[in-house]
Coordinates of C-alpha atoms in Angstrom, one line a residue:
X1 CA 0.0 0.0 0.0
X2 CA 1.0 3.6 -0.6
X3 CA 2.8 5.0 2.4
X4 CA 3.7 1.6 3.9
X5 CA 7.2 0.2 3.4
X6 CA 7.4 -3.6 3.8
X7 CA 5.0 -5.2 6.3
X8 CA 3.7 -7.5 3.6
X9 CA 3.0 -10.3 6.0
X10 CA 1.3 -8.1 8.5
X11 CA -0.9 -6.4 5.8
X12 CA -1.9 -9.8 4.5
X13 CA -2.9 -11.0 7.9
X14 CA -4.8 -7.8 8.8
X15 CA -6.7 -7.9 5.4
X16 CA -7.6 -11.5 6.0
X17 CA -9.0 -10.4 9.4
X18 CA -11.0 -7.6 7.8
X19 CA -12.4 -10.0 5.1
X20 CA -13.3 -12.7 7.7
X21 CA -16.9 -13.6 8.1
X22 CA -16.5 -13.8 11.9
X23 CA -15.6 -11.6 14.8
X24 CA -11.8 -11.1 15.0
X25 CA -9.7 -10.0 17.9
X26 CA -6.2 -8.8 16.9
X27 CA -3.3 -8.0 19.3
X28 CA -0.3 -6.1 18.0
X29 CA 2.8 -5.5 20.0
X30 CA 6.4 -4.4 19.5
X31 CA 8.9 -1.9 20.9
X32 CA 8.4 1.8 20.9
X33 CA 8.7 3.6 17.5
X34 CA 8.6 0.4 15.5
X35 CA 5.5 1.6 13.5
X36 CA 2.6 -0.3 14.9
X37 CA 0.2 2.7 15.1
X38 CA 1.3 3.9 11.7
X39 CA 0.5 0.5 10.1
X40 CA -3.0 0.4 11.5
X41 CA -3.8 4.0 10.7
X42 CA -2.5 3.8 7.2
X43 CA -4.2 0.5 6.5
X44 CA -7.6 1.5 7.8
X45 CA -7.5 5.3 7.7
X46 CA -11.1 6.5 7.8
X47 CA -12.7 3.1 8.4
X48 CA -12.6 3.1 12.2
X49 CA -15.9 2.9 14.1
X50 CA -14.0 3.9 17.2
X51 CA -10.3 4.6 18.0
X52 CA -8.6 5.8 21.2
X53 CA -5.1 6.0 22.5
X54 CA -4.1 5.4 26.1
X55 CA -2.2 8.2 27.8
X56 CA 1.4 7.2 28.5
X57 CA 2.2 7.8 32.2
X58 CA -1.3 9.3 32.6
X59 CA -3.5 8.9 35.7
X60 CA -6.7 7.0 35.6
X61 CA -8.6 10.3 35.3
X62 CA -6.5 11.1 32.2
X63 CA -7.4 7.7 30.7
X64 CA -11.1 8.3 31.1
X65 CA -10.8 11.8 29.7
X66 CA -9.1 10.4 26.7
X67 CA -11.8 7.8 26.3
X68 CA -14.6 10.4 26.5
X69 CA -12.8 12.7 24.1
X70 CA -12.5 9.8 21.6
X71 CA -16.1 9.0 22.0
X72 CA -17.0 12.6 21.2
X73 CA -14.7 12.6 18.2
X74 CA -16.7 9.7 16.7
X75 CA -20.0 11.5 17.3
X76 CA -21.1 9.5 20.4
X77 CA -23.1 11.1 23.2
X78 CA -20.8 11.6 26.2
X79 CA -23.1 13.6 28.6
X80 CA -21.8 11.1 31.3
X81 CA -18.1 10.4 31.7
X82 CA -17.2 6.9 32.9
X83 CA -15.7 6.4 36.3
X84 CA -14.5 2.8 35.7
X85 CA -13.5 0.7 32.7
X86 CA -16.5 -1.6 32.9
X87 CA -18.9 1.3 32.5
X88 CA -16.7 2.8 29.8
X89 CA -16.9 -0.4 27.6
X90 CA -20.6 -0.8 28.3
X91 CA -21.0 2.8 26.9
X92 CA -18.9 1.8 23.9
X93 CA -21.0 -1.3 23.3
X94 CA -24.2 0.7 23.3
X95 CA -22.7 3.3 21.0
X96 CA -21.6 0.7 18.5
X97 CA -24.9 -1.3 18.3
X98 CA -26.3 0.8 15.4
X99 CA -23.0 0.6 13.4
X100 CA -22.8 -3.2 13.9
X101 CA -26.4 -3.4 12.7
X102 CA -25.5 -1.8 9.4
X103 CA -23.6 -5.0 8.4
X104 CA -20.3 -3.2 7.5
X105 CA -17.0 -4.2 9.2
X106 CA -17.0 -2.5 12.6
X107 CA -13.3 -1.7 13.3
X108 CA -12.4 -0.7 16.9
X109 CA -8.8 0.3 17.6
X110 CA -7.4 0.7 21.1
X111 CA -3.9 1.9 21.0
X112 CA -1.4 1.9 23.9
X113 CA -3.6 -0.4 25.9
X114 CA -1.0 -1.0 28.6
X115 CA -1.1 2.7 29.5
X116 CA -4.7 2.3 30.4
X117 CA -4.0 -0.2 33.1
X118 CA -3.3 2.1 36.0
X119 CA -4.2 2.0 39.7
X120 CA -5.6 -1.5 39.5
X121 CA -8.3 -0.4 37.1
X122 CA -8.7 -3.9 35.6
X123 CA -9.0 -2.6 32.0
X124 CA -8.4 -6.1 30.7
X125 CA -11.3 -7.5 32.7
X126 CA -13.5 -4.8 31.2
X127 CA -12.3 -5.6 27.7
X128 CA -12.8 -9.3 28.4
X129 CA -16.4 -8.6 29.4
X130 CA -16.9 -6.4 26.3
X131 CA -15.6 -9.1 24.0
X132 CA -17.0 -12.3 25.6
X133 CA -20.5 -11.0 26.2
X134 CA -21.1 -8.9 23.1
X135 CA -18.4 -8.1 20.6
X136 CA -17.4 -11.8 19.9
X137 CA -21.1 -12.5 18.9
X138 CA -21.0 -9.8 16.2
X139 CA -19.7 -11.4 13.0
X140 CA -18.7 -8.0 11.6
X141 CA -16.6 -6.9 14.6
X142 CA -12.9 -6.4 14.3
X143 CA -11.3 -5.4 17.6
X144 CA -7.6 -4.3 17.5
X145 CA -5.5 -3.7 20.6
X146 CA -2.0 -2.5 20.5
X147 CA 0.8 -1.7 22.9
X148 CA 4.5 -0.9 23.1
X149 CA 4.9 -2.5 26.6
X150 CA 5.4 -5.9 25.0
X151 CA 5.8 -8.0 28.1
X152 CA 2.5 -6.5 29.5
X153 CA 0.7 -7.3 26.2
X154 CA 2.0 -10.9 26.3
X155 CA 1.2 -11.5 30.0
X156 CA -2.1 -9.7 30.2
X157 CA -3.6 -10.2 26.7
X158 CA -1.9 -12.9 24.7
X159 CA -1.3 -15.3 27.6
X160 CA -4.1 -14.0 29.8
X161 CA -5.3 -16.3 32.6
X162 CA -8.5 -14.2 33.0
X163 CA -11.3 -13.0 30.8
X164 CA -9.1 -12.7 27.7
X165 CA -7.8 -16.3 28.0
X166 CA -7.5 -17.8 24.5
X167 CA -9.6 -15.0 23.0
X168 CA -7.0 -13.5 20.6
X169 CA -7.6 -14.7 17.1
X170 CA -4.6 -12.9 15.5
X171 CA -1.4 -12.4 17.4
X172 CA 1.0 -10.0 15.6
X173 CA 4.4 -8.9 16.8
X174 CA 5.7 -6.0 14.7
X175 CA 9.4 -6.3 14.3
X176 CA 12.1 -3.7 13.2
X177 CA 12.7 -3.3 9.5
X178 CA 15.3 -5.5 7.8
X179 CA 18.1 -4.0 5.8
X180 CA 16.1 -4.6 2.6
X181 CA 13.2 -2.6 4.1
X182 CA 15.4 0.2 5.3
X183 CA 16.9 0.5 1.9
X184 CA 13.4 0.8 0.4
X185 CA 12.4 3.3 3.0
X186 CA 15.4 5.5 2.3
X187 CA 15.0 5.2 -1.4
X188 CA 11.4 6.4 -1.0
X189 CA 12.8 9.5 0.8
X190 CA 15.3 10.2 -2.0
X191 CA 18.4 9.3 -0.1
X192 CA 21.4 8.6 -2.4
X193 CA 23.4 6.5 0.1
X194 CA 25.3 3.4 -0.9
X195 CA 24.9 0.1 1.0
X196 CA 27.8 0.7 3.3
X197 CA 26.2 3.9 4.5
X198 CA 22.8 2.2 4.8
X199 CA 24.4 -0.5 6.9
X200 CA 26.1 2.0 9.1
X201 CA 22.8 3.8 9.6
X202 CA 21.2 0.4 10.6
X203 CA 24.1 -0.1 13.0
X204 CA 23.1 3.2 14.7
X205 CA 19.4 3.3 14.5
X206 CA 18.4 -0.3 13.8
X207 CA 15.3 -0.9 11.7
X208 CA 13.2 1.5 13.7
X209 CA 11.1 3.6 11.2
X210 CA 10.6 6.6 13.5
X211 CA 14.4 7.0 14.1
X212 CA 15.0 6.7 10.3
X213 CA 12.4 9.4 9.7
X214 CA 14.6 11.8 11.5
X215 CA 17.4 11.5 8.9
X216 CA 17.9 14.3 6.5
X217 CA 18.7 13.4 2.9
X218 CA 20.6 16.7 2.4
X219 CA 23.2 15.7 4.9
X220 CA 25.8 13.0 4.9
X221 CA 25.4 10.0 7.3
X222 CA 28.1 11.5 9.5
X223 CA 26.4 14.9 9.6
X224 CA 23.1 13.2 10.5
X225 CA 24.7 11.3 13.5
X226 CA 26.3 14.5 14.8
X227 CA 23.0 16.4 14.6
X228 CA 20.8 13.7 16.1
X229 CA 23.1 12.5 18.9
X230 CA 25.9 15.0 19.6
X231 CA 24.6 18.5 18.9
X232 CA 23.2 20.6 21.8
X233 CA 19.7 20.3 20.3
X234 CA 20.0 16.6 19.6
X235 CA 16.7 14.7 19.3
X236 CA 18.0 11.3 20.3
X237 CA 19.8 12.0 23.6
X238 CA 16.7 11.6 25.7
X239 CA 15.3 8.7 23.7
X240 CA 17.0 5.9 25.8
X241 CA 15.1 6.7 29.0
X242 CA 11.9 7.4 27.1
X243 CA 12.1 4.0 25.5
X244 CA 12.3 2.1 28.8
X245 CA 9.7 4.3 30.6
X246 CA 7.3 3.4 27.8
X247 CA 8.1 -0.3 27.9
X248 CA 8.1 -0.9 31.6
X249 CA 6.3 0.6 34.6
X250 CA 9.4 0.2 36.8
X251 CA 12.2 0.6 34.2
X252 CA 15.3 1.0 36.4
X253 CA 16.0 -2.7 36.8
X254 CA 15.7 -3.2 33.1
X255 CA 18.1 -0.4 32.4
X256 CA 20.6 -1.9 34.8
X257 CA 20.5 -5.2 32.9
X258 CA 20.8 -3.5 29.5
X259 CA 23.7 -1.4 30.6
X260 CA 25.5 -4.5 32.0
X261 CA 24.9 -6.5 28.8
X262 CA 26.1 -3.5 26.8
X263 CA 29.6 -3.9 28.4
X264 CA 29.9 -7.5 27.1
X265 CA 30.8 -8.0 23.5
X266 CA 30.0 -11.7 23.5
X267 CA 27.0 -11.7 25.9
X268 CA 26.5 -13.2 29.3
X269 CA 24.7 -16.2 30.9
X270 CA 22.1 -15.5 33.5
X271 CA 24.4 -16.6 36.2
X272 CA 27.2 -14.3 35.0
X273 CA 24.7 -11.4 34.8
X274 CA 23.4 -12.0 38.3
X275 CA 27.0 -12.0 39.6
X276 CA 27.9 -8.8 37.8
X277 CA 24.7 -7.0 39.0
X278 CA 25.2 -8.4 42.5
X279 CA 21.6 -9.7 42.6
X280 CA 20.0 -13.1 43.1
X281 CA 19.7 -15.4 40.1
X282 CA 16.0 -15.9 40.6
X283 CA 12.7 -15.7 38.9
X284 CA 12.7 -11.9 39.0
X285 CA 15.8 -11.7 36.9
X286 CA 14.5 -14.4 34.6
X287 CA 11.3 -12.5 34.0
X288 CA 13.0 -9.3 33.3
X289 CA 15.3 -11.0 30.8
X290 CA 12.3 -12.5 29.1
X291 CA 10.6 -9.1 28.9
X292 CA 13.7 -7.6 27.3
X293 CA 13.7 -10.5 24.8
X294 CA 10.1 -10.0 24.0
X295 CA 10.8 -6.3 23.2
X296 CA 13.6 -7.2 20.8
X297 CA 16.1 -5.4 23.0
X298 CA 18.0 -8.6 24.0
X299 CA 18.7 -11.8 22.2
X300 CA 18.8 -15.2 23.9
X301 CA 21.3 -17.5 22.2
X302 CA 21.0 -21.2 23.1
X303 CA 24.2 -23.0 24.0
X304 CA 25.5 -26.1 22.3
X305 CA 27.6 -28.5 24.2
X306 CA 27.1 -32.2 23.5
X307 CA 23.4 -31.3 23.5
X308 CA 21.4 -28.1 23.3
X309 CA 21.1 -26.4 26.7
X310 CA 18.5 -23.7 27.3
X311 CA 19.3 -23.1 30.9
X312 CA 22.8 -21.8 30.1
X313 CA 21.6 -19.5 27.3
X314 CA 23.8 -16.5 26.5
X315 CA 22.0 -13.1 26.6
X316 CA 23.2 -10.4 24.3
X317 CA 22.2 -6.8 23.8
X318 CA 20.9 -6.7 20.2
X319 CA 19.1 -3.4 20.0
X320 CA 21.3 -1.2 17.8
X321 CA 20.2 2.1 19.2
X322 CA 20.8 1.0 22.8
X323 CA 24.2 -0.4 21.9
X324 CA 25.2 2.9 20.2
X325 CA 23.8 5.0 23.0
X326 CA 25.6 3.1 25.7
X327 CA 28.9 3.2 23.8
X328 CA 29.0 6.8 22.9
X329 CA 26.2 8.9 24.6
X330 CA 25.8 7.5 28.1
X331 CA 28.9 9.2 29.5
X332 CA 30.3 12.7 30.0
X333 CA 29.5 15.4 27.5
X334 CA 31.2 15.1 24.2
X335 CA 31.9 17.7 21.5
X336 CA 29.1 18.8 19.0
X337 CA 30.8 17.2 16.0
X338 CA 32.2 14.2 17.8
X339 CA 31.3 11.6 15.1
X340 CA 32.8 13.6 12.2
X341 CA 36.0 14.3 14.2
X342 CA 36.5 10.7 15.3
X343 CA 35.6 8.7 12.3
X344 CA 38.1 5.9 11.5
X345 CA 39.5 6.1 15.1
X346 CA 40.1 2.8 16.9
X347 CA 37.1 3.5 19.2
X348 CA 34.6 3.8 16.3
X349 CA 36.2 1.0 14.3
X350 CA 35.8 -1.3 17.3
X351 CA 32.2 -0.4 17.7
X352 CA 31.6 -0.9 13.9
X353 CA 33.0 -4.5 14.2
X354 CA 30.7 -5.3 17.1
X355 CA 27.7 -3.7 15.5
X356 CA 28.3 -5.6 12.3
X357 CA 28.3 -8.8 14.2
X358 CA 24.8 -7.8 15.6
X359 CA 23.7 -6.8 12.1
X360 CA 24.6 -10.3 10.7
X361 CA 22.8 -12.0 13.7
X362 CA 19.7 -10.0 12.9
X363 CA 19.7 -11.3 9.3
X364 CA 20.2 -15.0 9.7
X365 CA 17.4 -15.8 7.2
X366 CA 19.2 -13.6 4.6
X367 CA 22.5 -15.4 5.3
X368 CA 20.8 -18.8 4.8
X369 CA 19.3 -17.5 1.5
X370 CA 22.7 -16.4 0.3
X371 CA 24.2 -19.8 1.2
X372 CA 21.2 -21.5 -0.6
X373 CA 20.2 -23.4 2.4
X374 CA 17.0 -21.6 3.2
X375 CA 15.0 -24.7 2.3
X376 CA 16.9 -26.9 4.8
X377 CA 15.9 -27.2 8.4
X378 CA 18.6 -25.5 10.6
X379 CA 19.4 -24.7 14.2
X380 CA 21.2 -21.4 14.7
X381 CA 23.2 -20.4 17.7
X382 CA 26.5 -18.9 19.0
X383 CA 29.1 -21.0 20.8
X384 CA 31.5 -20.4 23.6
X385 CA 34.2 -22.8 24.7
X386 CA 34.2 -24.0 28.3
X387 CA 37.8 -25.3 28.2
X388 CA 40.0 -23.2 26.0
X389 CA 41.9 -20.2 27.4
X390 CA 41.1 -17.5 26.4
X391 CA 37.6 -18.9 25.8
X392 CA 37.1 -19.5 22.1
X393 CA 33.8 -18.2 20.7
X394 CA 32.1 -18.5 17.3
X395 CA 29.7 -15.8 16.3
X396 CA 27.2 -17.8 14.3
X397 CA 26.8 -21.6 14.0
X398 CA 24.3 -22.9 11.4
X399 CA 23.7 -26.6 12.2
X400 CA 21.9 -28.2 9.2
X401 CA 19.7 -31.2 8.7
X402 CA 21.9 -32.3 5.8
X403 CA 24.7 -33.1 8.3
X404 CA 26.8 -29.9 7.5
X405 CA 27.5 -27.2 10.0
X406 CA 28.4 -23.7 8.8
X407 CA 31.0 -22.2 11.2
X408 CA 30.6 -18.4 10.5
X409 CA 33.3 -15.8 11.1
X410 CA 32.2 -12.2 10.9
X411 CA 34.6 -9.5 9.8
X412 CA 33.8 -5.8 9.2
X413 CA 36.0 -3.7 6.8
X414 CA 35.6 -0.9 4.3
X415 CA 37.3 -3.0 1.6
X416 CA 38.0 -6.6 0.9
X417 CA 39.1 -8.5 4.0
X418 CA 42.7 -9.7 3.9
X419 CA 42.7 -13.1 5.6
X420 CA 46.2 -13.6 7.0
X421 CA 47.8 -16.9 8.0
X422 CA 47.6 -15.9 11.7
X423 CA 43.8 -15.2 11.5
X424 CA 43.1 -18.3 9.5
X425 CA 44.8 -20.5 12.1
X426 CA 42.8 -18.8 14.8
X427 CA 39.6 -19.6 13.0
X428 CA 40.7 -23.2 12.6
X429 CA 41.5 -23.5 16.3
X430 CA 38.0 -22.2 17.1
X431 CA 36.5 -24.7 14.6
X432 CA 38.5 -27.6 16.1
X433 CA 37.6 -26.7 19.7
X434 CA 33.9 -26.5 18.7
X435 CA 34.0 -30.0 17.1
X436 CA 36.0 -31.5 20.0
X437 CA 33.7 -30.1 22.7
X438 CA 30.4 -30.7 21.1
X439 CA 31.3 -34.1 19.5
X440 CA 29.1 -33.0 16.6
X441 CA 29.4 -35.4 13.7
X442 CA 28.5 -32.8 11.0
X443 CA 30.9 -31.8 8.2
X444 CA 32.3 -28.4 9.2
X445 CA 32.3 -25.7 6.6
X446 CA 34.1 -22.4 7.3
X447 CA 32.0 -19.5 6.2
X448 CA 33.3 -15.9 6.1
X449 CA 30.7 -13.1 6.5
X450 CA 32.3 -9.8 5.4
X451 CA 31.3 -6.5 3.8
X452 CA 33.1 -6.6 0.5
X453 CA 34.3 -10.2 0.4
X454 CA 37.6 -11.9 1.3
X455 CA 40.6 -10.7 -0.7
X456 CA 41.9 -13.5 -2.9
X457 CA 45.0 -15.2 -1.5
X458 CA 46.4 -18.4 -0.2
X459 CA 44.1 -18.6 2.8
X460 CA 40.9 -17.4 1.1
X461 CA 41.0 -20.7 -0.8
X462 CA 40.5 -22.6 2.5
X463 CA 37.1 -21.0 3.1
X464 CA 34.2 -23.1 1.9
X465 CA 31.6 -20.3 1.5
X466 CA 31.3 -16.5 1.7
X467 CA 28.5 -14.0 2.5
X468 CA 28.9 -10.3 1.8
X469 CA 27.0 -7.2 2.8
X470 CA 24.9 -7.2 -0.4
X471 CA 23.6 -10.6 0.6
X472 CA 22.2 -9.1 3.9
X473 CA 19.9 -6.9 1.7
X474 CA 18.1 -10.0 0.2

């Protein structure tokens, strides 16, 4: 559709829900700024029978005022303002009866639902009553609820043990853009950046549409970073805390976890994280980590020993914006043109190498497509040695059903990567340690994932397969 970049799968599922001959209850969730509200507004524009948005960090009175205002906007009589959510949704039911009777699809959109759950107001109980006792019986009803507080949405709506238990007919996580979608987005806004620059933009902003909308196509990538992060009027300096205050009602503990993970290049187990945070390795820590995983801020990599182990999973900060913020912004004040003055310094080059690893891990499906193994069943994970010193680690392992295992080494460079004898033998040592410790009987294939490919030479011939930056745009 015009105005929407990507989201083909989401649009198909939403259109199927619209065309359904039965009542449908859709739950969308995803991190702040990922484009959930934009998608629904663009897709349905003037077709809403009712739409309201919860007030972020608003009081219960604020929520009821927003509800009454939305009712008035849609032409419903609001001579009486509700004092609880049960009466509010009864008012909504009575207001919608005539519209439902017309036979057309009755689309109700409630945005930022988690914000409406304040002061034990039991908004989910009221929505459950609204759906179970009336809306679900109307074949032309389409109820859409949406929220950035992903863990709240999953606990209270998707996996509800109360009135909404097993009521959602369409569960839809909205994920960040892929590199392909970011390229299409920037092309639609007349950016003339090459793929190296687009990849660098992804490594700073991730695939978050709102962040990308702040970029100016009359400026270079470097100028954009200086303006958005390092200038005195920077728009992104306060975004880190806003992000967590939107996602979690008590964000401080989540911020502590993310900051600790941000210090670790290779990630941490739950036990290592608890020790570093000086906290108990208990259910509270586990629940917070799960909430961060649900919000696409943290990735959980399973561990392969002689068998797959979930309990020793490695947690890794995977949100590009957070990684950039914690590396360069969350410290003492820096100069206004810091990025342009420090480009190509060891500090920035080290960050680029780390961010490129994260970029590749976020595009495993594209890597599999480039290797022509996307039709083969695979298990993907990182690996860390328990016995070698220093501990050997492999960025990406692709264990295949055809008894081959791709052992992937990721290297970021501006030009072709020169694989030296020393580096090749390090890769072989890691490969041998992996095979020895896991006792995996697959055929190991060394795979180099670089930006511009491996420079032809004696040791490049020892690599079984290669993936380059262009492949990540598939």
